[in-house]
Amino acid sequence: METIDDRPRVAVVTGASSGVGRATARAFAERGWMVALLARGHDGLAGAVGDVEDAGAKALAIPTDVADPEQVEAAALAVEEGLGPSTCG
């Protein structure tokens, strides 16, 4: 697993339930990153969780409409609670 300052790397992927977003989530997982999956579709999120876990990484699905700032803020807090604080900044 890749780390920053001995902390695991965390990727937050929007649109993670299908297409490029889902492929991006898989790519991070294959490199050992923990992946927070954000999307509106519950079924697609469940599939993306399976993809990430099949790659041996930890997944956190957060149903989110990124057009809603309150949902985005709530998702950011959920990522920090579920996968750890940001390594940026």
Coordinates of N, CA and C in Angstrom, one line a residue:
M1 N 0.8 -1.2 0.0 CA 0.0 0.0 0.0 C 0.9 1.2 0.0
E2 N 0.6 2.2 -0.9 CA 1.3 3.4 -0.9 C 0.9 4.3 0.3
T3 N 1.9 5.0 0.8 CA 1.6 5.9 2.0 C 2.2 7.2 1.8
I4 N 1.7 8.2 2.5 CA 2.2 9.5 2.6 C 2.5 9.7 4.1
D5 N 3.7 10.0 4.5 CA 4.1 10.2 5.9 C 3.5 9.1 6.8
D6 N 3.7 7.9 6.3 CA 3.3 6.6 7.0 C 1.7 6.5 7.1
R7 N 1.0 7.4 6.4 CA -0.5 7.2 6.4 C -0.9 6.7 5.0
P8 N -1.9 5.8 5.0 CA -2.3 5.2 3.7 C -2.9 6.3 2.8
R9 N -2.7 6.1 1.6 CA -3.3 7.1 0.6 C -4.8 6.8 0.4
V10 N -5.5 7.9 0.3 CA -6.9 7.9 0.1 C -7.3 8.6 -1.2
A11 N -8.0 8.0 -2.1 CA -8.5 8.6 -3.3 C -10.0 8.8 -3.1
V12 N -10.5 10.0 -3.5 CA -12.0 10.2 -3.5 C -12.4 10.3 -5.0
V13 N -13.3 9.5 -5.4 CA -13.6 9.4 -6.8 C -15.1 9.7 -7.0
T14 N -15.4 10.8 -7.7 CA -16.8 11.1 -8.0 C -17.2 10.4 -9.3
G15 N -18.5 10.2 -9.4 CA -19.0 9.4 -10.6 C -18.5 8.0 -10.6
A16 N -18.3 7.4 -9.4 CA -17.7 6.1 -9.2 C -18.5 4.9 -9.5
S17 N -19.8 5.2 -9.8 CA -20.7 4.0 -10.0 C -20.6 3.4 -11.4
S18 N -20.0 4.1 -12.4 CA -19.9 3.6 -13.7 C -18.8 4.3 -14.5
G19 N -18.6 3.8 -15.7 CA -17.7 4.5 -16.7 C -16.3 4.8 -16.2
V20 N -15.8 6.0 -16.5 CA -14.5 6.4 -16.2 C -14.3 6.5 -14.7
G21 N -15.3 6.9 -14.0 CA -15.2 7.0 -12.5 C -14.9 5.6 -11.9
R22 N -15.7 4.7 -12.3 CA -15.5 3.3 -11.8 C -14.2 2.7 -12.2
A23 N -13.7 3.0 -13.4 CA -12.4 2.5 -13.8 C -11.3 3.2 -13.0
T24 N -11.5 4.5 -12.7 CA -10.5 5.2 -12.0 C -10.4 4.6 -10.5
A25 N -11.6 4.3 -10.0 CA -11.6 3.7 -8.6 C -10.8 2.4 -8.6
R26 N -11.1 1.6 -9.6 CA -10.4 0.3 -9.7 C -8.9 0.5 -9.8
A27 N -8.5 1.5 -10.6 CA -7.0 1.7 -10.8 C -6.4 2.1 -9.5
F28 N -7.0 3.0 -8.8 CA -6.4 3.4 -7.5 C -6.3 2.2 -6.5
A29 N -7.4 1.4 -6.5 CA -7.4 0.2 -5.6 C -6.3 -0.8 -6.0
E30 N -6.1 -1.0 -7.3 CA -5.0 -1.9 -7.7 C -3.7 -1.4 -7.3
R31 N -3.5 -0.2 -7.0 CA -2.2 0.4 -6.5 C -2.2 0.5 -5.0
G32 N -3.2 -0.1 -4.4 CA -3.2 -0.1 -2.9 C -3.8 1.1 -2.2
W33 N -4.4 2.0 -2.9 CA -5.1 3.1 -2.3 C -6.4 2.7 -1.7
M34 N -6.8 3.3 -0.6 CA -8.2 3.2 -0.1 C -9.0 4.2 -1.0
V35 N -10.2 3.8 -1.2 CA -11.0 4.6 -2.2 C -12.4 4.9 -1.6
A36 N -12.7 6.2 -1.6 CA -14.0 6.7 -1.3 C -14.7 6.9 -2.6
L37 N -15.9 6.3 -2.7 CA -16.7 6.2 -3.9 C -17.9 7.1 -3.8
L38 N -18.0 8.1 -4.6 CA -19.1 9.1 -4.5 C -19.9 9.0 -5.8
A39 N -21.2 8.8 -5.7 CA -22.1 8.8 -6.9 C -23.5 8.8 -6.4
R40 N -24.5 9.0 -7.3 CA -25.9 9.1 -6.9 C -26.5 7.7 -6.9
G41 N -26.0 6.8 -7.7 CA -26.7 5.5 -7.9 C -26.2 4.4 -6.9
H42 N -27.1 4.0 -6.1 CA -26.8 3.0 -5.0 C -26.3 1.7 -5.6
D43 N -27.0 1.2 -6.7 CA -26.6 -0.1 -7.3 C -25.2 -0.1 -7.9
G44 N -24.9 1.0 -8.6 CA -23.6 1.2 -9.2 C -22.5 1.3 -8.1
L45 N -22.8 2.0 -7.0 CA -21.9 2.1 -5.9 C -21.6 0.8 -5.3
A46 N -22.6 -0.1 -5.1 CA -22.4 -1.4 -4.6 C -21.4 -2.2 -5.5
G47 N -21.6 -2.1 -6.8 CA -20.7 -2.8 -7.7 C -19.3 -2.2 -7.7
A48 N -19.2 -0.9 -7.5 CA -17.8 -0.3 -7.4 C -17.1 -0.7 -6.1
V49 N -17.9 -0.9 -5.0 CA -17.3 -1.4 -3.8 C -16.7 -2.8 -4.0
G50 N -17.5 -3.6 -4.7 CA -17.0 -5.0 -5.0 C -15.7 -4.9 -5.9
D51 N -15.6 -4.0 -6.8 CA -14.4 -3.9 -7.7 C -13.2 -3.5 -6.8
V52 N -13.4 -2.5 -5.9 CA -12.3 -2.1 -5.1 C -11.9 -3.2 -4.1
E53 N -12.8 -3.8 -3.5 CA -12.5 -4.9 -2.5 C -11.9 -6.1 -3.2
D54 N -12.3 -6.4 -4.5 CA -11.7 -7.5 -5.2 C -10.2 -7.2 -5.5
A55 N -9.9 -5.9 -5.6 CA -8.5 -5.5 -5.9 C -7.7 -5.5 -4.6
G56 N -8.3 -5.8 -3.5 CA -7.6 -5.9 -2.2 C -7.6 -4.6 -1.4
A57 N -8.4 -3.6 -1.8 CA -8.3 -2.3 -1.1 C -9.6 -2.1 -0.3
K58 N -9.6 -1.1 0.5 CA -10.7 -0.7 1.3 C -11.5 0.3 0.5
A59 N -12.9 0.1 0.6 CA -13.8 1.0 -0.1 C -14.8 1.6 0.8
L60 N -15.2 2.8 0.6 CA -16.2 3.5 1.3 C -17.2 4.1 0.3
A61 N -18.4 3.6 0.3 CA -19.4 4.2 -0.6 C -20.2 5.2 0.1
I62 N -20.3 6.4 -0.6 CA -21.0 7.5 0.0 C -22.0 8.0 -1.1
P63 N -23.3 7.7 -1.0 CA -24.2 8.3 -2.0 C -24.2 9.8 -1.9
T64 N -23.9 10.4 -3.0 CA -23.7 11.9 -3.1 C -24.1 12.4 -4.4
D65 N -24.8 13.5 -4.4 CA -25.0 14.3 -5.6 C -24.1 15.5 -5.5
V66 N -23.0 15.5 -6.3 CA -22.0 16.5 -6.3 C -22.5 17.9 -6.7
A67 N -23.7 18.0 -7.2 CA -24.3 19.3 -7.5 C -24.9 20.0 -6.3
D68 N -24.9 19.3 -5.1 CA -25.5 19.8 -3.9 C -24.3 20.0 -2.9
P69 N -23.9 21.3 -2.7 CA -22.8 21.6 -1.8 C -22.9 21.0 -0.4
E70 N -24.1 20.9 0.1 CA -24.2 20.3 1.5 C -23.9 18.8 1.5
Q71 N -24.3 18.1 0.4 CA -24.0 16.7 0.3 C -22.5 16.5 0.1
V72 N -21.8 17.4 -0.6 CA -20.4 17.3 -0.8 C -19.7 17.5 0.5
E73 N -20.1 18.5 1.3 CA -19.5 18.7 2.6 C -19.7 17.5 3.5
A74 N -20.9 16.9 3.5 CA -21.1 15.8 4.3 C -20.3 14.6 3.9
A75 N -20.1 14.4 2.5 CA -19.2 13.4 2.0 C -17.8 13.5 2.5
A76 N -17.3 14.8 2.4 CA -15.9 15.0 2.9 C -15.7 14.6 4.3
L77 N -16.7 15.0 5.2 CA -16.6 14.6 6.6 C -16.7 13.1 6.7
A78 N -17.5 12.4 5.9 CA -17.6 10.9 6.0 C -16.3 10.3 5.6
V79 N -15.7 10.8 4.6 CA -14.4 10.3 4.1 C -13.4 10.4 5.2
E80 N -13.3 11.5 5.9 CA -12.3 11.7 7.0 C -12.6 10.7 8.1
E81 N -13.9 10.6 8.4 CA -14.3 9.7 9.5 C -14.0 8.2 9.2
G82 N -14.3 7.9 7.9 CA -14.2 6.5 7.5 C -12.8 6.0 7.1
L83 N -12.0 6.9 6.5 CA -10.8 6.5 5.9 C -9.6 7.3 6.5
G84 N -9.8 8.3 7.3 CA -8.8 9.1 7.9 C -8.7 10.5 7.3
P85 N -8.0 11.4 8.0 CA -7.9 12.8 7.6 C -7.1 13.0 6.4
S86 N -7.2 14.1 5.8 CA -6.6 14.5 4.6 C -5.0 14.5 4.8
T87 N -4.3 14.1 3.8 CA -2.9 14.2 3.8 C -2.4 15.5 3.1
C88 N -3.3 16.3 2.6 CA -3.0 17.5 1.8 C -2.8 18.7 2.8
G89 N -2.0 19.7 2.3 CA -2.0 20.9 3.1 C -0.9 21.1 4.0

